[in-house]
Structure formats: C-alpha cells, structure tokens
C-alpha cells in the first residue's frame, strides 16, 4: 500500500472512530507514521482527504455488493445478508455507530458540501436493494422496500450504538427476516395472481 492509500485508510478509520471534524492532519500523519511535509505532498486540505475517503467507501461498498451477488444467485439471500450486516459488524457498530450514517449525519450538521457525496454510499445500497426486490418480482414498490430495509439497518445501528445490546440486535434481525418472508409470501406471481 502506497503512502497516499495509507493516509486514506488511516483517515477513513479515524473519521469513523473520532469523527471528521475532530480528526486533525497531525492525528492522521501520526497514524500513518509520516511527517506533515510528506502528508501535504499527497493532500493539501482535509476536504481532499474526505473526498478520497468517500470514494474509497463507495468503491469498497460496490465491491462488497458484487461479491455478495457472486456468492448467491438468490436475491432474498442477498437482502438477508445486507440485513445481517448489523450482526456481522456489531463490534464496530456498538462502539462507533454505522460508518455511513455517522459521517453523513456529521457532515449534515456541519453544512459540509461533501454531504451529498457521502450520501452516495446510501444510494449505492438503495439501488442494490431495489434491484434485489425487483429480481424477486416486487417491481412495484421495490424502492420503498429498499428504503424500509435501509431505515431498519440505520435504526438498529443507532440503538446498538446507544445500548450495546446484542440480544436486541439479533431479535431485530430475526424480525426483519420474518417480515421479508411474510412480505414475499404475498408477492404477485408471473401471471399476476397472488
């Protein structure tokens, strides 16, 4: 990994764990183990680093979703995998919240112009979830279903961070999975019957 990539990786982690605004150039440089002069060779402003972090998150999200698609031909299994991300990443979520939600919330509070770019990660998830529901034959309302699942994940992540209650997280994942099963039982068939 080159120096620029190390800086972005460290900044990504620190922005998640400490927040964008409180994280200084010095903290990022220290995490990478480089001088500030070497740091400024790669990035002149913290906003440049933020943009690189957002691009990295977008790329890693797209890669993860492509891997999930490669792992299973079943769109319902892929949606369930998304739902279970709050369990898979429970340790980090309990400690720091959702990395996407915390960054977009902070940037919104700051009135930061990169907020719209950061929301792009949610848009990638939304589009991907919508595609899964469309594959399941739920063309009408697929976007509403995608937003419902996104809202579920954000709500559970926020409460997991607040209460550190893994039993709650597991119960909520079970509930959304039961809801998915029930919802899909009433989807239209190919001939339009229910």
PDB file of N, CA and C in Angstrom, residues 8-56:
ATOM      1  N   UNK A   8      -5.330   7.608   3.316  1.00  0.00           N
ATOM      2  CA  UNK A   8      -6.783   7.466   3.155  1.00  0.00           C
ATOM      3  C   UNK A   8      -7.313   6.396   4.101  1.00  0.00           C
ATOM      4  N   UNK A   9      -6.603   5.283   4.229  1.00  0.00           N
ATOM      5  CA  UNK A   9      -7.017   4.208   5.114  1.00  0.00           C
ATOM      6  C   UNK A   9      -7.060   4.686   6.568  1.00  0.00           C
ATOM      7  N   UNK A  10      -6.010   5.396   6.996  1.00  0.00           N
ATOM      8  CA  UNK A  10      -5.970   5.911   8.371  1.00  0.00           C
ATOM      9  C   UNK A  10      -7.061   6.949   8.598  1.00  0.00           C
ATOM     10  N   UNK A  11      -7.241   7.837   7.623  1.00  0.00           N
ATOM     11  CA  UNK A  11      -8.279   8.874   7.747  1.00  0.00           C
ATOM     12  C   UNK A  11      -9.663   8.233   7.806  1.00  0.00           C
ATOM     13  N   UNK A  12      -9.902   7.237   6.994  1.00  0.00           N
ATOM     14  CA  UNK A  12     -11.185   6.541   6.997  1.00  0.00           C
ATOM     15  C   UNK A  12     -11.482   5.989   8.386  1.00  0.00           C
ATOM     16  N   UNK A  13     -10.500   5.327   8.955  1.00  0.00           N
ATOM     17  CA  UNK A  13     -10.672   4.746  10.292  1.00  0.00           C
ATOM     18  C   UNK A  13     -10.888   5.832  11.341  1.00  0.00           C
ATOM     19  N   UNK A  14     -10.066   6.898  11.301  1.00  0.00           N
ATOM     20  CA  UNK A  14     -10.172   7.966  12.301  1.00  0.00           C
ATOM     21  C   UNK A  14     -11.463   8.769  12.146  1.00  0.00           C
ATOM     22  N   UNK A  15     -11.886   9.033  10.916  1.00  0.00           N
ATOM     23  CA  UNK A  15     -13.153   9.744  10.711  1.00  0.00           C
ATOM     24  C   UNK A  15     -14.304   8.926  11.291  1.00  0.00           C
ATOM     25  N   UNK A  16     -14.218   7.608  11.159  1.00  0.00           N
ATOM     26  CA  UNK A  16     -15.255   6.731  11.695  1.00  0.00           C
ATOM     27  C   UNK A  16     -15.212   6.704  13.218  1.00  0.00           C
ATOM     28  N   UNK A  17     -14.034   6.539  13.776  1.00  0.00           N
ATOM     29  CA  UNK A  17     -13.916   6.361  15.221  1.00  0.00           C
ATOM     30  C   UNK A  17     -13.993   7.675  16.004  1.00  0.00           C
ATOM     31  N   UNK A  18     -13.490   8.765  15.423  1.00  0.00           N
ATOM     32  CA  UNK A  18     -13.431  10.034  16.159  1.00  0.00           C
ATOM     33  C   UNK A  18     -14.349  11.102  15.580  1.00  0.00           C
ATOM     34  N   UNK A  19     -14.708  10.961  14.304  1.00  0.00           N
ATOM     35  CA  UNK A  19     -15.469  11.983  13.610  1.00  0.00           C
ATOM     36  C   UNK A  19     -14.564  12.755  12.672  1.00  0.00           C
ATOM     37  N   UNK A  20     -15.163  13.327  11.647  1.00  0.00           N
ATOM     38  CA  UNK A  20     -14.407  14.089  10.654  1.00  0.00           C
ATOM     39  C   UNK A  20     -13.814  15.355  11.263  1.00  0.00           C
ATOM     40  N   UNK A  21     -14.657  16.161  11.889  1.00  0.00           N
ATOM     41  CA  UNK A  21     -14.194  17.462  12.392  1.00  0.00           C
ATOM     42  C   UNK A  21     -13.095  17.335  13.452  1.00  0.00           C
ATOM     43  N   UNK A  22     -13.223  16.441  14.440  1.00  0.00           N
ATOM     44  CA  UNK A  22     -12.180  16.356  15.471  1.00  0.00           C
ATOM     45  C   UNK A  22     -10.855  15.757  14.996  1.00  0.00           C
ATOM     46  N   UNK A  23     -10.851  15.080  13.849  1.00  0.00           N
ATOM     47  CA  UNK A  23      -9.629  14.418  13.378  1.00  0.00           C
ATOM     48  C   UNK A  23      -8.731  15.437  12.686  1.00  0.00           C
ATOM     49  N   UNK A  24      -7.534  15.581  13.189  1.00  0.00           N
ATOM     50  CA  UNK A  24      -6.593  16.571  12.648  1.00  0.00           C
ATOM     51  C   UNK A  24      -5.637  15.936  11.636  1.00  0.00           C
ATOM     52  N   UNK A  25      -4.989  16.817  10.862  1.00  0.00           N
ATOM     53  CA  UNK A  25      -3.912  16.363   9.976  1.00  0.00           C
ATOM     54  C   UNK A  25      -2.856  15.629  10.795  1.00  0.00           C
ATOM     55  N   UNK A  26      -2.516  16.193  11.950  1.00  0.00           N
ATOM     56  CA  UNK A  26      -1.464  15.605  12.788  1.00  0.00           C
ATOM     57  C   UNK A  26      -1.836  14.188  13.217  1.00  0.00           C
ATOM     58  N   UNK A  27      -3.107  13.977  13.579  1.00  0.00           N
ATOM     59  CA  UNK A  27      -3.527  12.647  14.017  1.00  0.00           C
ATOM     60  C   UNK A  27      -3.422  11.641  12.872  1.00  0.00           C
ATOM     61  N   UNK A  28      -3.794  12.067  11.674  1.00  0.00           N
ATOM     62  CA  UNK A  28      -3.711  11.164  10.517  1.00  0.00           C
ATOM     63  C   UNK A  28      -2.247  10.876  10.191  1.00  0.00           C
ATOM     64  N   UNK A  29      -1.422  11.922  10.174  1.00  0.00           N
ATOM     65  CA  UNK A  29       0.007  11.748   9.888  1.00  0.00           C
ATOM     66  C   UNK A  29       0.656  10.823  10.915  1.00  0.00           C
ATOM     67  N   UNK A  30       0.286  11.003  12.171  1.00  0.00           N
ATOM     68  CA  UNK A  30       0.838  10.154  13.232  1.00  0.00           C
ATOM     69  C   UNK A  30       0.406   8.697  13.045  1.00  0.00           C
ATOM     70  N   UNK A  31      -0.861   8.492  12.677  1.00  0.00           N
ATOM     71  CA  UNK A  31      -1.365   7.127  12.470  1.00  0.00           C
ATOM     72  C   UNK A  31      -0.630   6.426  11.335  1.00  0.00           C
ATOM     73  N   UNK A  32      -0.226   7.201  10.320  1.00  0.00           N
ATOM     74  CA  UNK A  32       0.487   6.628   9.180  1.00  0.00           C
ATOM     75  C   UNK A  32       1.986   6.546   9.466  1.00  0.00           C
ATOM     76  N   UNK A  33       2.469   7.411  10.362  1.00  0.00           N
ATOM     77  CA  UNK A  33       3.897   7.440  10.678  1.00  0.00           C
ATOM     78  C   UNK A  33       4.701   8.225   9.670  1.00  0.00           C
ATOM     79  N   UNK A  34       4.129   9.342   9.185  1.00  0.00           N
ATOM     80  CA  UNK A  34       4.838  10.189   8.225  1.00  0.00           C
ATOM     81  C   UNK A  34       4.909  11.617   8.750  1.00  0.00           C
ATOM     82  N   UNK A  35       5.819  12.391   8.180  1.00  0.00           N
ATOM     83  CA  UNK A  35       5.937  13.798   8.564  1.00  0.00           C
ATOM     84  C   UNK A  35       4.802  14.583   7.930  1.00  0.00           C
ATOM     85  N   UNK A  36       4.522  15.751   8.498  1.00  0.00           N
ATOM     86  CA  UNK A  36       3.461  16.595   7.928  1.00  0.00           C
ATOM     87  C   UNK A  36       3.838  17.049   6.520  1.00  0.00           C
ATOM     88  N   UNK A  37       5.106  17.267   6.276  1.00  0.00           N
ATOM     89  CA  UNK A  37       5.537  17.678   4.938  1.00  0.00           C
ATOM     90  C   UNK A  37       5.207  16.609   3.902  1.00  0.00           C
ATOM     91  N   UNK A  38       5.492  15.354   4.232  1.00  0.00           N
ATOM     92  CA  UNK A  38       5.167  14.249   3.334  1.00  0.00           C
ATOM     93  C   UNK A  38       3.656  14.122   3.164  1.00  0.00           C
ATOM     94  N   UNK A  39       2.940  14.405   4.246  1.00  0.00           N
ATOM     95  CA  UNK A  39       1.479  14.373   4.227  1.00  0.00           C
ATOM     96  C   UNK A  39       0.937  15.395   3.234  1.00  0.00           C
ATOM     97  N   UNK A  40       1.437  16.619   3.300  1.00  0.00           N
ATOM     98  CA  UNK A  40       0.949  17.697   2.434  1.00  0.00           C
ATOM     99  C   UNK A  40       1.318  17.478   0.967  1.00  0.00           C
ATOM    100  N   UNK A  41       2.283  16.638   0.713  1.00  0.00           N
ATOM    101  CA  UNK A  41       2.614  16.297  -0.664  1.00  0.00           C
ATOM    102  C   UNK A  41       1.436  15.576  -1.319  1.00  0.00           C
ATOM    103  N   UNK A  42       0.711  14.791  -0.534  1.00  0.00           N
ATOM    104  CA  UNK A  42      -0.402  13.993  -1.044  1.00  0.00           C
ATOM    105  C   UNK A  42      -1.751  14.704  -0.940  1.00  0.00           C
ATOM    106  N   UNK A  43      -1.953  15.437   0.134  1.00  0.00           N
ATOM    107  CA  UNK A  43      -3.226  16.122   0.376  1.00  0.00           C
ATOM    108  C   UNK A  43      -2.969  17.506   0.947  1.00  0.00           C
ATOM    109  N   UNK A  44      -3.573  18.505   0.334  1.00  0.00           N
ATOM    110  CA  UNK A  44      -3.392  19.893   0.799  1.00  0.00           C
ATOM    111  C   UNK A  44      -4.412  20.278   1.864  1.00  0.00           C
ATOM    112  N   UNK A  45      -5.607  19.665   1.796  1.00  0.00           N
ATOM    113  CA  UNK A  45      -6.664  20.012   2.750  1.00  0.00           C
ATOM    114  C   UNK A  45      -7.330  18.754   3.286  1.00  0.00           C
ATOM    115  N   UNK A  46      -7.994  18.920   4.416  1.00  0.00           N
ATOM    116  CA  UNK A  46      -8.737  17.804   4.990  1.00  0.00           C
ATOM    117  C   UNK A  46      -9.932  17.449   4.102  1.00  0.00           C
ATOM    118  N   UNK A  47     -10.488  18.446   3.413  1.00  0.00           N
ATOM    119  CA  UNK A  47     -11.588  18.161   2.496  1.00  0.00           C
ATOM    120  C   UNK A  47     -11.145  17.257   1.348  1.00  0.00           C
ATOM    121  N   UNK A  48      -9.908  17.399   0.887  1.00  0.00           N
ATOM    122  CA  UNK A  48      -9.387  16.495  -0.146  1.00  0.00           C
ATOM    123  C   UNK A  48      -9.313  15.064   0.385  1.00  0.00           C
ATOM    124  N   UNK A  49      -8.903  14.936   1.631  1.00  0.00           N
ATOM    125  CA  UNK A  49      -8.838  13.604   2.250  1.00  0.00           C
ATOM    126  C   UNK A  49     -10.253  13.038   2.381  1.00  0.00           C
ATOM    127  N   UNK A  50     -11.189  13.873   2.804  1.00  0.00           N
ATOM    128  CA  UNK A  50     -12.581  13.438   2.944  1.00  0.00           C
ATOM    129  C   UNK A  50     -13.113  12.910   1.617  1.00  0.00           C
ATOM    130  N   UNK A  51     -12.866  13.619   0.546  1.00  0.00           N
ATOM    131  CA  UNK A  51     -13.326  13.172  -0.772  1.00  0.00           C
ATOM    132  C   UNK A  51     -12.711  11.813  -1.128  1.00  0.00           C
ATOM    133  N   UNK A  52     -11.428  11.636  -0.816  1.00  0.00           N
ATOM    134  CA  UNK A  52     -10.763  10.357  -1.089  1.00  0.00           C
ATOM    135  C   UNK A  52     -11.354   9.241  -0.222  1.00  0.00           C
ATOM    136  N   UNK A  53     -11.682   9.556   1.023  1.00  0.00           N
ATOM    137  CA  UNK A  53     -12.300   8.574   1.918  1.00  0.00           C
ATOM    138  C   UNK A  53     -13.665   8.160   1.375  1.00  0.00           C
ATOM    139  N   UNK A  54     -14.453   9.133   0.941  1.00  0.00           N
ATOM    140  CA  UNK A  54     -15.779   8.826   0.404  1.00  0.00           C
ATOM    141  C   UNK A  54     -15.652   7.960  -0.848  1.00  0.00           C
ATOM    142  N   UNK A  55     -14.722   8.299  -1.729  1.00  0.00           N
ATOM    143  CA  UNK A  55     -14.514   7.481  -2.934  1.00  0.00           C
ATOM    144  C   UNK A  55     -14.098   6.062  -2.571  1.00  0.00           C
ATOM    145  N   UNK A  56     -13.256   5.923  -1.559  1.00  0.00           N
ATOM    146  CA  UNK A  56     -12.833   4.600  -1.101  1.00  0.00           C
ATOM    147  C   UNK A  56     -14.023   3.817  -0.562  1.00  0.00           C
TER     148      UNK A  56
END
